[in-house]
């Protein structure tokens, strides 16, 4: 039909669909929980549109009935997507881990800013464990989960950084008030900044419902104005002191932007991150070298050049910027393990080749260890080629083979031979490393 001659009910349905379409990206990218204000707002809008669709009079006409049905299905799809985003098992896992971090902050950090002794090693270890577990939450490439994981990590890492910076700076502050009248005011501002630091941590972690980002920003801006108004009379040490406190305030103001940044940034999408692209480039080359080695007719000819290039790849990974992002750190760690595992594979192959050339008597226990190392070399080649998950039959088979080699090593009696003891210990470590690498390859982690 011409638009001008279109039935009013069809026109109304198209208007409703346009309104629904306008919030589709908000729904697909929603990373909160079902009790969030934004969830309720989006749910209310979509429910209202469903009522609007239902109120459209079809006049018994088939084309209008079909159009209304399609509009209702699309709106219901978005409502279902919204609900799934908020209640996805991995989204709830992220929230549970975040609540553990909240409990740590309440117990260990808030008392510190209220006059407690210090932030304990227990807190630092606890937060590090939380960060590590968050980086391992699977997102399956789902935007809402990636955003939720990124925003949660950003807040927890900010708290970690605030505390670390505070602990580093404490010994040099404050200056003696006898140095200059302005010092008393700077000391006073610094004390307020320290209190605000504790408030900011509580705010970021959601353990302070009485404070808002806007009010805290006004407080910090006011402290900044107080410092700007001071006359330091050209005294370098006092000017530097003031500068240090100003830098502290500016840093805290940047942390306050995290909540707003969380809804606007695409930093959660690491697929196009410069550091991740460098890591992927290294991994691509490593896989090419691995394929060449595993498929070569005469592998020993490639060992030297392959090891040299792989060492160079390790150097490239060392230069990757982590950008204070735990997911990038984890991606780099895993890439280093991938490259080092291939180097270890070549080292073992070379050692086995050299041993063939040696025709000398050796202790039976030592020979038993070398037999196991030969088996481990073959299994490691299979593990390097493995590309599956932990439910695959091949994974189970490889795991059983490695466990069998560990049991064989356990049964080797060195009979007091130190050389044999050391060889067995190295072989056990190698078998365990191959097992760990198999686990790493099959845990379906993604950034």
Tab-separated table of C-alpha atoms in Angstrom:
chain	number	residue	atom	x	y	z
A	1	UNK	CA	0.000	0.000	0.000
A	2	UNK	CA	0.969	3.620	-0.452
A	3	UNK	CA	1.879	5.168	2.908
A	4	UNK	CA	-0.876	7.740	2.458
A	5	UNK	CA	-3.471	4.998	1.987
A	6	UNK	CA	-2.173	2.755	4.793
A	7	UNK	CA	-4.687	1.561	7.343
A	8	UNK	CA	-4.492	3.570	10.619
A	9	UNK	CA	-4.015	0.365	12.658
A	10	UNK	CA	-0.993	-0.635	10.552
A	11	UNK	CA	0.432	2.878	10.926
A	12	UNK	CA	-0.028	2.700	14.699
A	13	UNK	CA	1.702	-0.712	14.880
A	14	UNK	CA	4.640	0.664	12.901
A	15	UNK	CA	4.941	3.595	15.332
A	16	UNK	CA	4.974	1.203	18.285
A	17	UNK	CA	7.591	-1.025	16.615
A	18	UNK	CA	9.753	2.026	15.976
A	19	UNK	CA	9.604	2.923	19.682
A	20	UNK	CA	10.469	-0.661	20.651
A	21	UNK	CA	13.358	-0.684	18.168
A	22	UNK	CA	14.744	2.516	19.688
A	23	UNK	CA	15.512	0.735	23.003
A	24	UNK	CA	16.619	-2.607	21.528
A	25	UNK	CA	20.354	-1.914	21.969
A	26	UNK	CA	19.773	-0.846	25.587
A	27	UNK	CA	18.041	-4.172	26.230
A	28	UNK	CA	20.669	-6.281	24.455
A	29	UNK	CA	23.491	-4.494	26.307
A	30	UNK	CA	21.773	-4.413	29.706
A	31	UNK	CA	24.328	-5.673	32.222
A	32	UNK	CA	22.560	-5.087	35.534
A	33	UNK	CA	20.227	-7.117	37.719
A	34	UNK	CA	16.437	-7.352	37.931
A	35	UNK	CA	16.256	-4.925	40.881
A	36	UNK	CA	18.151	-2.147	39.039
A	37	UNK	CA	16.285	1.065	38.191
A	38	UNK	CA	17.205	0.752	34.520
A	39	UNK	CA	15.814	-2.798	34.387
A	40	UNK	CA	12.476	-1.640	35.763
A	41	UNK	CA	12.426	1.314	33.378
A	42	UNK	CA	13.055	-0.870	30.302
A	43	UNK	CA	10.582	-3.498	31.527
A	44	UNK	CA	7.950	-0.800	32.045
A	45	UNK	CA	8.468	0.650	28.548
A	46	UNK	CA	8.223	-2.757	26.854
A	47	UNK	CA	5.195	-3.824	28.902
A	48	UNK	CA	3.469	-0.556	28.026
A	49	UNK	CA	4.165	-1.175	24.315
A	50	UNK	CA	2.632	-4.651	24.631
A	51	UNK	CA	-0.536	-3.106	26.020
A	52	UNK	CA	-0.502	-0.571	23.180
A	53	UNK	CA	-0.142	-3.381	20.625
A	54	UNK	CA	-2.964	-5.315	22.256
A	55	UNK	CA	-5.239	-2.269	22.067
A	56	UNK	CA	-4.835	-1.906	18.278
A	57	UNK	CA	-8.128	-2.796	16.581
A	58	UNK	CA	-7.601	-5.358	13.797
A	59	UNK	CA	-11.224	-5.075	12.584
A	60	UNK	CA	-10.987	-8.796	11.863
A	61	UNK	CA	-8.572	-8.211	8.961
A	62	UNK	CA	-5.935	-10.878	8.442
A	63	UNK	CA	-3.080	-8.541	7.447
A	64	UNK	CA	-3.574	-6.354	10.518
A	65	UNK	CA	-3.821	-9.419	12.770
A	66	UNK	CA	-0.507	-10.727	11.384
A	67	UNK	CA	1.153	-7.308	11.789
A	68	UNK	CA	-0.058	-7.104	15.399
A	69	UNK	CA	1.167	-10.628	16.103
A	70	UNK	CA	4.644	-9.819	14.716
A	71	UNK	CA	4.858	-6.609	16.745
A	72	UNK	CA	3.857	-8.466	19.929
A	73	UNK	CA	6.391	-11.253	19.281
A	74	UNK	CA	9.233	-8.775	18.777
A	75	UNK	CA	8.372	-6.910	21.994
A	76	UNK	CA	8.044	-10.171	23.952
A	77	UNK	CA	11.428	-11.274	22.570
A	78	UNK	CA	13.071	-8.154	23.989
A	79	UNK	CA	11.314	-8.612	27.330
A	80	UNK	CA	12.636	-12.171	27.467
A	81	UNK	CA	16.146	-10.993	26.487
A	82	UNK	CA	16.061	-8.382	29.261
A	83	UNK	CA	15.036	-10.986	31.823
A	84	UNK	CA	17.679	-13.452	30.628
A	85	UNK	CA	20.421	-10.806	30.801
A	86	UNK	CA	19.531	-9.950	34.394
A	87	UNK	CA	19.181	-13.582	35.520
A	88	UNK	CA	21.852	-15.315	33.450
A	89	UNK	CA	23.747	-17.816	35.658
A	90	UNK	CA	27.089	-16.180	34.827
A	91	UNK	CA	25.640	-12.719	35.592
A	92	UNK	CA	24.590	-14.018	39.006
A	93	UNK	CA	28.058	-15.558	39.421
A	94	UNK	CA	29.602	-12.114	38.791
A	95	UNK	CA	27.276	-10.617	41.395
A	96	UNK	CA	28.106	-13.295	43.981
A	97	UNK	CA	31.842	-12.671	43.529
A	98	UNK	CA	31.248	-8.900	43.786
A	99	UNK	CA	29.341	-9.414	47.046
A	100	UNK	CA	32.375	-11.264	48.433
A	101	UNK	CA	34.480	-8.218	47.558
A	102	UNK	CA	31.887	-5.989	49.258
A	103	UNK	CA	32.154	-8.056	52.432
A	104	UNK	CA	35.962	-7.747	52.342
A	105	UNK	CA	35.759	-3.967	51.952
A	106	UNK	CA	33.242	-3.666	54.800
A	107	UNK	CA	35.338	-5.783	57.118
A	108	UNK	CA	38.884	-4.689	56.241
A	109	UNK	CA	38.894	-1.313	54.462
A	110	UNK	CA	36.064	0.818	55.858
A	111	UNK	CA	37.393	0.416	59.443
A	112	UNK	CA	40.859	1.495	58.196
A	113	UNK	CA	39.503	4.867	57.040
A	114	UNK	CA	37.616	5.195	60.302
A	115	UNK	CA	40.813	5.060	62.343
A	116	UNK	CA	41.781	1.388	62.091
A	117	UNK	CA	45.378	0.201	62.051
A	118	UNK	CA	46.059	-0.911	58.500
A	119	UNK	CA	44.805	-2.800	55.486
A	120	UNK	CA	45.862	-6.405	56.022
A	121	UNK	CA	47.609	-8.867	53.722
A	122	UNK	CA	44.477	-10.983	54.067
A	123	UNK	CA	42.490	-8.255	52.297
A	124	UNK	CA	45.046	-7.935	49.490
A	125	UNK	CA	45.053	-11.703	48.938
A	126	UNK	CA	41.248	-11.811	49.077
A	127	UNK	CA	40.848	-9.033	46.493
A	128	UNK	CA	43.442	-10.655	44.217
A	129	UNK	CA	41.502	-13.920	44.391
A	130	UNK	CA	38.245	-12.095	43.556
A	131	UNK	CA	39.861	-10.419	40.528
A	132	UNK	CA	41.264	-13.723	39.278
A	133	UNK	CA	37.892	-15.458	39.587
A	134	UNK	CA	36.133	-12.630	37.780
A	135	UNK	CA	38.542	-12.864	34.836
A	136	UNK	CA	37.584	-16.549	34.536
A	137	UNK	CA	33.819	-15.971	34.399
A	138	UNK	CA	32.691	-17.162	30.979
A	139	UNK	CA	30.794	-14.617	28.869
A	140	UNK	CA	30.373	-16.639	25.672
A	141	UNK	CA	30.846	-13.396	23.754
A	142	UNK	CA	27.543	-12.063	25.160
A	143	UNK	CA	27.699	-8.248	25.327
A	144	UNK	CA	25.706	-7.948	28.556
A	145	UNK	CA	28.005	-10.396	30.381
A	146	UNK	CA	31.169	-8.805	29.027
A	147	UNK	CA	29.948	-5.413	30.222
A	148	UNK	CA	28.999	-6.755	33.643
A	149	UNK	CA	32.365	-8.454	34.088
A	150	UNK	CA	34.289	-5.403	32.862
A	151	UNK	CA	32.380	-2.930	35.068
A	152	UNK	CA	32.754	-5.128	38.152
A	153	UNK	CA	36.472	-5.647	37.541
A	154	UNK	CA	36.948	-1.912	36.914
A	155	UNK	CA	35.434	-0.994	40.282
A	156	UNK	CA	37.336	-3.636	42.257
A	157	UNK	CA	40.640	-2.797	40.536
A	158	UNK	CA	40.005	0.905	41.255
A	159	UNK	CA	39.585	0.112	44.966
A	160	UNK	CA	42.772	-1.957	44.903
A	161	UNK	CA	44.640	0.894	43.203
A	162	UNK	CA	43.290	3.568	45.587
A	163	UNK	CA	44.490	1.570	48.595
A	164	UNK	CA	47.897	0.784	47.056
A	165	UNK	CA	48.492	4.455	46.182
A	166	UNK	CA	47.438	5.527	49.658
A	167	UNK	CA	49.758	3.056	51.371
A	168	UNK	CA	52.695	4.145	49.199
A	169	UNK	CA	52.230	7.856	49.868
A	170	UNK	CA	51.559	7.806	53.593
A	171	UNK	CA	55.189	7.877	54.818
A	172	UNK	CA	56.016	11.234	53.125
A	173	UNK	CA	52.976	13.159	54.401
A	174	UNK	CA	52.198	15.513	56.067
A	175	UNK	CA	54.715	18.383	56.410
A	176	UNK	CA	55.327	20.133	59.696
A	177	UNK	CA	52.978	23.108	60.249
A	178	UNK	CA	55.962	25.145	61.494
A	179	UNK	CA	57.293	25.358	57.932
A	180	UNK	CA	54.626	27.819	56.725
A	181	UNK	CA	51.077	28.972	57.685
A	182	UNK	CA	49.691	27.400	54.469
A	183	UNK	CA	50.883	23.953	55.553
A	184	UNK	CA	48.194	23.770	58.268
A	185	UNK	CA	45.498	24.249	55.631
A	186	UNK	CA	47.084	21.720	53.247
A	187	UNK	CA	47.306	19.208	56.115
A	188	UNK	CA	43.644	19.827	56.905
A	189	UNK	CA	42.673	19.302	53.245
A	190	UNK	CA	44.797	16.157	53.100
A	191	UNK	CA	42.934	14.718	56.102
A	192	UNK	CA	39.625	15.441	54.355
A	193	UNK	CA	40.944	13.798	51.187
A	194	UNK	CA	41.818	10.667	53.187
A	195	UNK	CA	38.286	10.544	54.618
A	196	UNK	CA	36.862	11.085	51.139
A	197	UNK	CA	39.049	8.256	49.854
A	198	UNK	CA	37.350	5.862	52.280
A	199	UNK	CA	33.932	7.207	51.289
A	200	UNK	CA	34.774	6.758	47.607
A	201	UNK	CA	35.792	3.121	48.156
A	202	UNK	CA	32.544	2.460	50.005
A	203	UNK	CA	30.605	4.193	47.211
A	204	UNK	CA	32.315	2.265	44.400
A	205	UNK	CA	31.649	-1.017	46.192
A	206	UNK	CA	28.036	-0.157	46.994
A	207	UNK	CA	28.450	-0.339	50.775
A	208	UNK	CA	27.507	3.301	51.366
A	209	UNK	CA	23.941	4.217	50.442
A	210	UNK	CA	24.091	7.678	52.047
A	211	UNK	CA	26.611	9.181	49.622
A	212	UNK	CA	26.317	9.990	45.907
A	213	UNK	CA	28.933	10.491	43.203
A	214	UNK	CA	27.649	14.014	42.544
A	215	UNK	CA	27.957	15.122	46.187
A	216	UNK	CA	31.406	13.567	46.562
A	217	UNK	CA	32.513	15.326	43.374
A	218	UNK	CA	31.347	18.661	44.843
A	219	UNK	CA	33.251	17.979	48.081
A	220	UNK	CA	36.487	17.201	46.193
A	221	UNK	CA	36.056	20.231	43.911
A	222	UNK	CA	35.629	22.391	47.022
A	223	UNK	CA	38.863	21.022	48.511
A	224	UNK	CA	40.596	21.749	45.228
A	225	UNK	CA	39.348	25.353	45.363
A	226	UNK	CA	40.670	25.698	48.933
A	227	UNK	CA	44.120	24.586	47.775
A	228	UNK	CA	44.078	26.894	44.740
A	229	UNK	CA	43.357	29.859	47.026
A	230	UNK	CA	46.457	29.285	49.153
A	231	UNK	CA	49.468	31.596	48.889
A	232	UNK	CA	52.582	29.426	49.069
A	233	UNK	CA	54.943	32.400	48.493
A	234	UNK	CA	57.253	30.609	46.097
A	235	UNK	CA	58.255	27.955	48.637
A	236	UNK	CA	59.165	24.967	46.444
A	237	UNK	CA	58.657	22.232	49.075
A	238	UNK	CA	55.231	23.602	50.042
A	239	UNK	CA	54.216	24.037	46.402
A	240	UNK	CA	55.227	20.424	45.726
A	241	UNK	CA	53.292	19.314	48.800
A	242	UNK	CA	50.176	21.118	47.577
A	243	UNK	CA	50.704	19.677	44.092
A	244	UNK	CA	50.809	16.159	45.538
A	245	UNK	CA	47.499	16.649	47.358
A	246	UNK	CA	45.946	18.196	44.214
A	247	UNK	CA	47.045	15.147	42.210
A	248	UNK	CA	45.389	12.923	44.814
A	249	UNK	CA	42.133	14.852	44.425
A	250	UNK	CA	42.275	14.697	40.626
A	251	UNK	CA	42.837	10.934	40.790
A	252	UNK	CA	39.818	10.474	43.054
A	253	UNK	CA	37.702	12.607	40.695
A	254	UNK	CA	38.712	10.295	37.831
A	255	UNK	CA	37.548	7.277	39.835
A	256	UNK	CA	34.200	9.013	40.313
A	257	UNK	CA	33.749	8.997	36.534
A	258	UNK	CA	33.746	5.175	36.518
A	259	UNK	CA	29.986	4.849	37.031
A	260	UNK	CA	29.148	7.165	34.147
A	261	UNK	CA	31.902	5.668	31.976
A	262	UNK	CA	30.466	2.198	32.599
A	263	UNK	CA	27.440	2.945	30.424
A	264	UNK	CA	29.263	4.734	27.611
A	265	UNK	CA	32.602	2.977	27.117
A	266	UNK	CA	33.245	0.077	24.778
A	267	UNK	CA	36.394	-0.882	26.677
A	268	UNK	CA	34.650	-4.121	27.683
A	269	UNK	CA	34.960	-5.244	24.057
A	270	UNK	CA	38.561	-6.441	24.089
A	271	UNK	CA	38.340	-7.930	20.607
A	272	UNK	CA	39.688	-4.687	19.151
A	273	UNK	CA	42.008	-3.826	22.041
A	274	UNK	CA	45.556	-3.041	20.871
A	275	UNK	CA	47.201	-5.266	23.506
A	276	UNK	CA	44.883	-8.187	22.759
A	277	UNK	CA	45.562	-7.815	19.026
A	278	UNK	CA	49.314	-8.045	19.735
A	279	UNK	CA	48.770	-11.172	21.835
A	280	UNK	CA	46.616	-12.719	19.089
A	281	UNK	CA	49.308	-11.959	16.515
A	282	UNK	CA	51.904	-13.765	18.659
A	283	UNK	CA	49.564	-16.738	19.151
A	284	UNK	CA	48.881	-16.962	15.433
A	285	UNK	CA	52.602	-17.201	14.673
A	286	UNK	CA	53.114	-19.690	17.522
A	287	UNK	CA	50.396	-21.940	16.050
A	288	UNK	CA	52.049	-21.775	12.627
A	289	UNK	CA	55.391	-22.870	14.151
A	290	UNK	CA	53.624	-25.642	16.071
A	291	UNK	CA	51.942	-26.933	12.895
A	292	UNK	CA	55.271	-26.900	11.029
A	293	UNK	CA	56.950	-28.883	13.824
A	294	UNK	CA	54.190	-31.461	14.240
A	295	UNK	CA	53.852	-32.064	10.495
A	296	UNK	CA	57.560	-31.916	9.508
A	297	UNK	CA	59.160	-34.968	7.917
A	298	UNK	CA	62.431	-34.240	9.735
A	299	UNK	CA	61.564	-32.097	12.821
A	300	UNK	CA	65.159	-31.864	14.238
A	301	UNK	CA	66.103	-29.592	11.331
A	302	UNK	CA	63.571	-27.034	12.603
A	303	UNK	CA	64.354	-27.161	16.339
A	304	UNK	CA	66.991	-24.397	16.488
A	305	UNK	CA	65.182	-21.847	14.301
A	306	UNK	CA	61.823	-22.609	15.947
A	307	UNK	CA	63.209	-22.127	19.477
A	308	UNK	CA	64.914	-18.870	18.503
A	309	UNK	CA	61.698	-17.480	17.046
A	310	UNK	CA	59.618	-18.687	20.005
A	311	UNK	CA	61.988	-16.917	22.431
A	312	UNK	CA	61.433	-13.786	20.364
A	313	UNK	CA	57.663	-14.231	20.747
A	314	UNK	CA	58.094	-14.404	24.539
A	315	UNK	CA	59.928	-11.060	24.286
A	316	UNK	CA	57.028	-9.573	22.319
A	317	UNK	CA	54.563	-10.742	24.991
A	318	UNK	CA	56.710	-9.136	27.713
A	319	UNK	CA	56.263	-5.803	25.921
A	320	UNK	CA	52.446	-6.020	25.805
A	321	UNK	CA	50.794	-3.235	27.810
A	322	UNK	CA	48.416	-4.636	30.440
A	323	UNK	CA	46.498	-1.318	30.717
A	324	UNK	CA	45.689	-2.254	34.341
A	325	UNK	CA	43.205	-4.750	32.917
A	326	UNK	CA	43.146	-8.194	34.611
A	327	UNK	CA	41.639	-9.794	31.481
A	328	UNK	CA	44.574	-8.596	29.356
A	329	UNK	CA	46.964	-9.804	32.062
A	330	UNK	CA	45.294	-13.223	32.000
A	331	UNK	CA	45.342	-13.324	28.171
A	332	UNK	CA	49.080	-12.577	28.214
A	333	UNK	CA	49.757	-15.148	30.941
A	334	UNK	CA	48.008	-17.845	28.934
A	335	UNK	CA	49.832	-16.854	25.742
A	336	UNK	CA	53.192	-17.091	27.551
A	337	UNK	CA	52.261	-20.601	28.760
A	338	UNK	CA	51.314	-21.583	25.184
A	339	UNK	CA	54.686	-20.459	23.810
A	340	UNK	CA	56.716	-21.871	26.714
A	341	UNK	CA	54.975	-25.248	26.381
A	342	UNK	CA	56.065	-25.467	22.760
A	343	UNK	CA	59.654	-24.571	23.736
A	344	UNK	CA	59.563	-27.310	26.410
A	345	UNK	CA	58.310	-29.772	23.784
A	346	UNK	CA	61.299	-28.952	21.545
A	347	UNK	CA	63.742	-29.169	24.493
A	348	UNK	CA	62.490	-32.645	25.368
A	349	UNK	CA	62.649	-33.808	21.748
A	350	UNK	CA	66.241	-32.560	21.501
A	351	UNK	CA	67.194	-34.315	24.751
A	352	UNK	CA	65.681	-37.576	23.501
A	353	UNK	CA	67.541	-37.260	20.170
A	354	UNK	CA	70.870	-36.706	21.970
A	355	UNK	CA	70.273	-39.690	24.241
A	356	UNK	CA	69.926	-41.963	21.203
A	357	UNK	CA	73.497	-41.100	20.260
A	358	UNK	CA	74.862	-42.080	23.672
A	359	UNK	CA	75.645	-45.776	23.960
A	360	UNK	CA	76.585	-46.173	27.608
A	361	UNK	CA	75.528	-48.184	30.634
A	362	UNK	CA	72.983	-46.485	32.905
A	363	UNK	CA	71.155	-47.236	36.116
A	364	UNK	CA	67.882	-49.188	35.519
A	365	UNK	CA	65.900	-46.572	37.438
A	366	UNK	CA	67.379	-43.792	35.305
A	367	UNK	CA	66.454	-45.688	32.160
A	368	UNK	CA	62.875	-46.118	33.486
A	369	UNK	CA	62.583	-42.346	33.911
A	370	UNK	CA	63.826	-41.767	30.343
A	371	UNK	CA	61.265	-44.277	29.057
A	372	UNK	CA	58.541	-42.231	30.749
A	373	UNK	CA	59.974	-39.023	29.265
A	374	UNK	CA	59.744	-40.622	25.822
A	375	UNK	CA	56.081	-41.418	26.447
A	376	UNK	CA	55.456	-37.887	27.771
A	377	UNK	CA	56.978	-36.440	24.604
A	378	UNK	CA	54.475	-38.356	22.446
A	379	UNK	CA	51.554	-37.415	24.711
A	380	UNK	CA	52.645	-33.752	24.757
A	381	UNK	CA	52.541	-33.721	20.962
A	382	UNK	CA	48.916	-34.891	21.128
A	383	UNK	CA	48.084	-32.321	23.821
A	384	UNK	CA	49.562	-29.546	21.656
A	385	UNK	CA	47.217	-30.627	18.845
A	386	UNK	CA	44.174	-31.003	21.137
A	387	UNK	CA	41.340	-28.554	20.457
A	388	UNK	CA	38.283	-29.394	22.506
A	389	UNK	CA	36.716	-29.223	25.958
A	390	UNK	CA	36.695	-31.374	29.071
A	391	UNK	CA	33.729	-33.457	27.948
A	392	UNK	CA	35.577	-34.738	24.865
A	393	UNK	CA	36.615	-38.399	24.896
A	394	UNK	CA	40.081	-37.401	23.706
A	395	UNK	CA	40.504	-35.086	26.718
A	396	UNK	CA	39.639	-37.923	29.089
A	397	UNK	CA	41.999	-40.274	27.236
A	398	UNK	CA	44.916	-37.800	27.399
A	399	UNK	CA	44.258	-37.094	31.076
A	400	UNK	CA	44.322	-40.833	31.824
A	401	UNK	CA	47.556	-41.300	29.861
A	402	UNK	CA	49.269	-38.515	31.806
A	403	UNK	CA	48.000	-39.847	35.121
A	404	UNK	CA	49.352	-43.288	34.183
A	405	UNK	CA	52.816	-41.782	33.518
A	406	UNK	CA	52.742	-40.059	36.920
A	407	UNK	CA	51.920	-43.388	38.581
A	408	UNK	CA	54.768	-45.055	36.669
A	409	UNK	CA	57.192	-42.375	37.895
A	410	UNK	CA	55.908	-42.821	41.433
A	411	UNK	CA	56.806	-46.502	41.213
A	412	UNK	CA	60.412	-45.812	40.115
A	413	UNK	CA	62.852	-46.556	42.928
A	414	UNK	CA	65.975	-44.340	42.582
A	415	UNK	CA	67.834	-46.659	45.008
A	416	UNK	CA	69.739	-43.719	46.448
A	417	UNK	CA	70.944	-42.449	43.062
A	418	UNK	CA	70.889	-38.620	43.277
A	419	UNK	CA	70.967	-38.250	39.494
A	420	UNK	CA	67.934	-40.519	39.197
A	421	UNK	CA	66.086	-38.656	41.961
A	422	UNK	CA	66.611	-35.341	40.146
A	423	UNK	CA	65.533	-36.858	36.789
A	424	UNK	CA	62.383	-38.350	38.312
A	425	UNK	CA	61.534	-35.036	39.981
A	426	UNK	CA	61.890	-33.189	36.645
A	427	UNK	CA	59.786	-35.801	34.858
A	428	UNK	CA	57.010	-35.502	37.474
A	429	UNK	CA	57.046	-31.708	37.095
A	430	UNK	CA	56.866	-32.028	33.300
A	431	UNK	CA	53.892	-34.427	33.494
A	432	UNK	CA	52.080	-32.091	35.885
A	433	UNK	CA	52.786	-29.106	33.603
A	434	UNK	CA	51.375	-30.985	30.607
A	435	UNK	CA	48.258	-31.810	32.651
A	436	UNK	CA	47.883	-28.141	33.636
A	437	UNK	CA	48.340	-27.094	30.011
A	438	UNK	CA	45.655	-29.581	28.926
A	439	UNK	CA	43.312	-28.041	31.509
A	440	UNK	CA	44.151	-24.537	30.297
A	441	UNK	CA	43.475	-25.467	26.659
A	442	UNK	CA	40.108	-26.988	27.520
A	443	UNK	CA	38.595	-24.487	29.987
A	444	UNK	CA	36.968	-22.403	27.201
A	445	UNK	CA	38.224	-19.109	28.666
A	446	UNK	CA	37.682	-15.965	26.600
A	447	UNK	CA	38.401	-12.314	27.188
